[in-house]
Amino acid sequence: MLFRSPSYEPARRNLERLLLWTADLKRAWAQGEPARAKPEPGVLEILRRMEVEQQALRAAGRSAPPPGSASRKSLVERQRRLAESTPALRGKLESEGKSGGADPKLGSREFLEIAAQIEGLASQAARELESGADGAAATQTKTLERIRSLSRRWMNFESLVRRAVSLQESLLAPSRPAAGPSGVEWMDRVEEQREVGLQAEAIGDKA
């Protein structure tokens, strides 16, 4: 009853303002929560995404339609975006610095040089796809190799072991279609098996 008294009107208005301010603050926190729950990807996450995308682009490029078509333009744009993502990678390489698992034989300059090579090769692949040049698939393969090379050097011992085991298991999986001694599927499996060998060598260097 006292609160409804005219003399309490200023206090009542102040309380209403506080309640409104608290509600606004809660909404702002709720809207900002998803951003806080999803931290920016680190070096290895960026490299993994780039590897998956480059594999998909190479597979699509093998059966790409003629230059100038909508499908080819979409493929070129995706390849170009991959090249344009390398500045973010370089920024993470610089901000994270050399991790405990990074190859001790390489300094930060060497990591950045590999990232620059990835950007150059991915850009070249985009130009070749756009023009219909025959070397696009080979350039995409080189891009993929450099992405994997940087990943091997940046991973720590434990991550590298897990990655090698996972890749080897996928090659031995019975659900994977059998491949003969020729063709694209066979060459991809040979390439992946070679990657397991390179990972094993890197594991020995980090052990």
PDB file of N, CA and C in Angstrom, residues 93 98 105-117 146 150 153:
ATOM      1  N   LEU A  93      48.707 -18.428 -37.909  1.00  0.00           N
ATOM      2  CA  LEU A  93      50.076 -18.913 -37.739  1.00  0.00           C
ATOM      3  C   LEU A  93      50.899 -17.914 -36.938  1.00  0.00           C
ATOM      4  N   LYS A  98      54.714 -20.698 -32.706  1.00  0.00           N
ATOM      5  CA  LYS A  98      55.109 -22.106 -32.817  1.00  0.00           C
ATOM      6  C   LYS A  98      54.545 -22.892 -31.643  1.00  0.00           C
ATOM      7  N   LYS A 105      62.505 -28.025 -36.724  1.00  0.00           N
ATOM      8  CA  LYS A 105      63.426 -27.634 -37.783  1.00  0.00           C
ATOM      9  C   LYS A 105      62.934 -26.412 -38.548  1.00  0.00           C
ATOM     10  N   LEU A 106      61.673 -26.041 -38.324  1.00  0.00           N
ATOM     11  CA  LEU A 106      61.099 -24.925 -39.047  1.00  0.00           C
ATOM     12  C   LEU A 106      60.831 -23.748 -38.128  1.00  0.00           C
ATOM     13  N   GLY A 107      61.147 -22.568 -38.592  1.00  0.00           N
ATOM     14  CA  GLY A 107      60.819 -21.364 -37.858  1.00  0.00           C
ATOM     15  C   GLY A 107      59.515 -20.795 -38.364  1.00  0.00           C
ATOM     16  N   SER A 108      59.037 -19.706 -37.752  1.00  0.00           N
ATOM     17  CA  SER A 108      57.766 -19.116 -38.151  1.00  0.00           C
ATOM     18  C   SER A 108      57.792 -18.673 -39.614  1.00  0.00           C
ATOM     19  N   ARG A 109      58.939 -18.239 -40.101  1.00  0.00           N
ATOM     20  CA  ARG A 109      59.041 -17.785 -41.492  1.00  0.00           C
ATOM     21  C   ARG A 109      58.756 -18.937 -42.451  1.00  0.00           C
ATOM     22  N   GLU A 110      59.243 -20.139 -42.127  1.00  0.00           N
ATOM     23  CA  GLU A 110      59.008 -21.289 -42.985  1.00  0.00           C
ATOM     24  C   GLU A 110      57.524 -21.666 -43.038  1.00  0.00           C
ATOM     25  N   PHE A 111      56.840 -21.574 -41.900  1.00  0.00           N
ATOM     26  CA  PHE A 111      55.412 -21.865 -41.880  1.00  0.00           C
ATOM     27  C   PHE A 111      54.672 -20.887 -42.786  1.00  0.00           C
ATOM     28  N   LEU A 112      55.022 -19.624 -42.697  1.00  0.00           N
ATOM     29  CA  LEU A 112      54.369 -18.602 -43.511  1.00  0.00           C
ATOM     30  C   LEU A 112      54.685 -18.784 -44.991  1.00  0.00           C
ATOM     31  N   GLU A 113      55.871 -19.264 -45.289  1.00  0.00           N
ATOM     32  CA  GLU A 113      56.229 -19.511 -46.684  1.00  0.00           C
ATOM     33  C   GLU A 113      55.380 -20.630 -47.275  1.00  0.00           C
ATOM     34  N   ILE A 114      55.134 -21.679 -46.485  1.00  0.00           N
ATOM     35  CA  ILE A 114      54.275 -22.768 -46.970  1.00  0.00           C
ATOM     36  C   ILE A 114      52.857 -22.250 -47.195  1.00  0.00           C
ATOM     37  N   ALA A 115      52.370 -21.409 -46.282  1.00  0.00           N
ATOM     38  CA  ALA A 115      51.040 -20.830 -46.447  1.00  0.00           C
ATOM     39  C   ALA A 115      50.965 -19.990 -47.718  1.00  0.00           C
ATOM     40  N   ALA A 116      52.034 -19.248 -48.018  1.00  0.00           N
ATOM     41  CA  ALA A 116      52.067 -18.454 -49.245  1.00  0.00           C
ATOM     42  C   ALA A 116      52.053 -19.355 -50.476  1.00  0.00           C
ATOM     43  N   GLN A 117      52.736 -20.497 -50.395  1.00  0.00           N
ATOM     44  CA  GLN A 117      52.722 -21.449 -51.502  1.00  0.00           C
ATOM     45  C   GLN A 117      51.320 -22.000 -51.732  1.00  0.00           C
ATOM     46  N   ARG A 146      50.578 -29.391 -50.213  1.00  0.00           N
ATOM     47  CA  ARG A 146      51.147 -28.347 -49.353  1.00  0.00           C
ATOM     48  C   ARG A 146      50.295 -28.134 -48.102  1.00  0.00           C
ATOM     49  N   LEU A 150      51.866 -28.704 -44.326  1.00  0.00           N
ATOM     50  CA  LEU A 150      51.814 -27.740 -43.230  1.00  0.00           C
ATOM     51  C   LEU A 150      51.128 -28.347 -42.010  1.00  0.00           C
ATOM     52  N   ARG A 153      53.525 -30.638 -40.095  1.00  0.00           N
ATOM     53  CA  ARG A 153      54.551 -29.881 -39.369  1.00  0.00           C
ATOM     54  C   ARG A 153      53.990 -29.168 -38.151  1.00  0.00           C
TER      55      ARG A 153
END
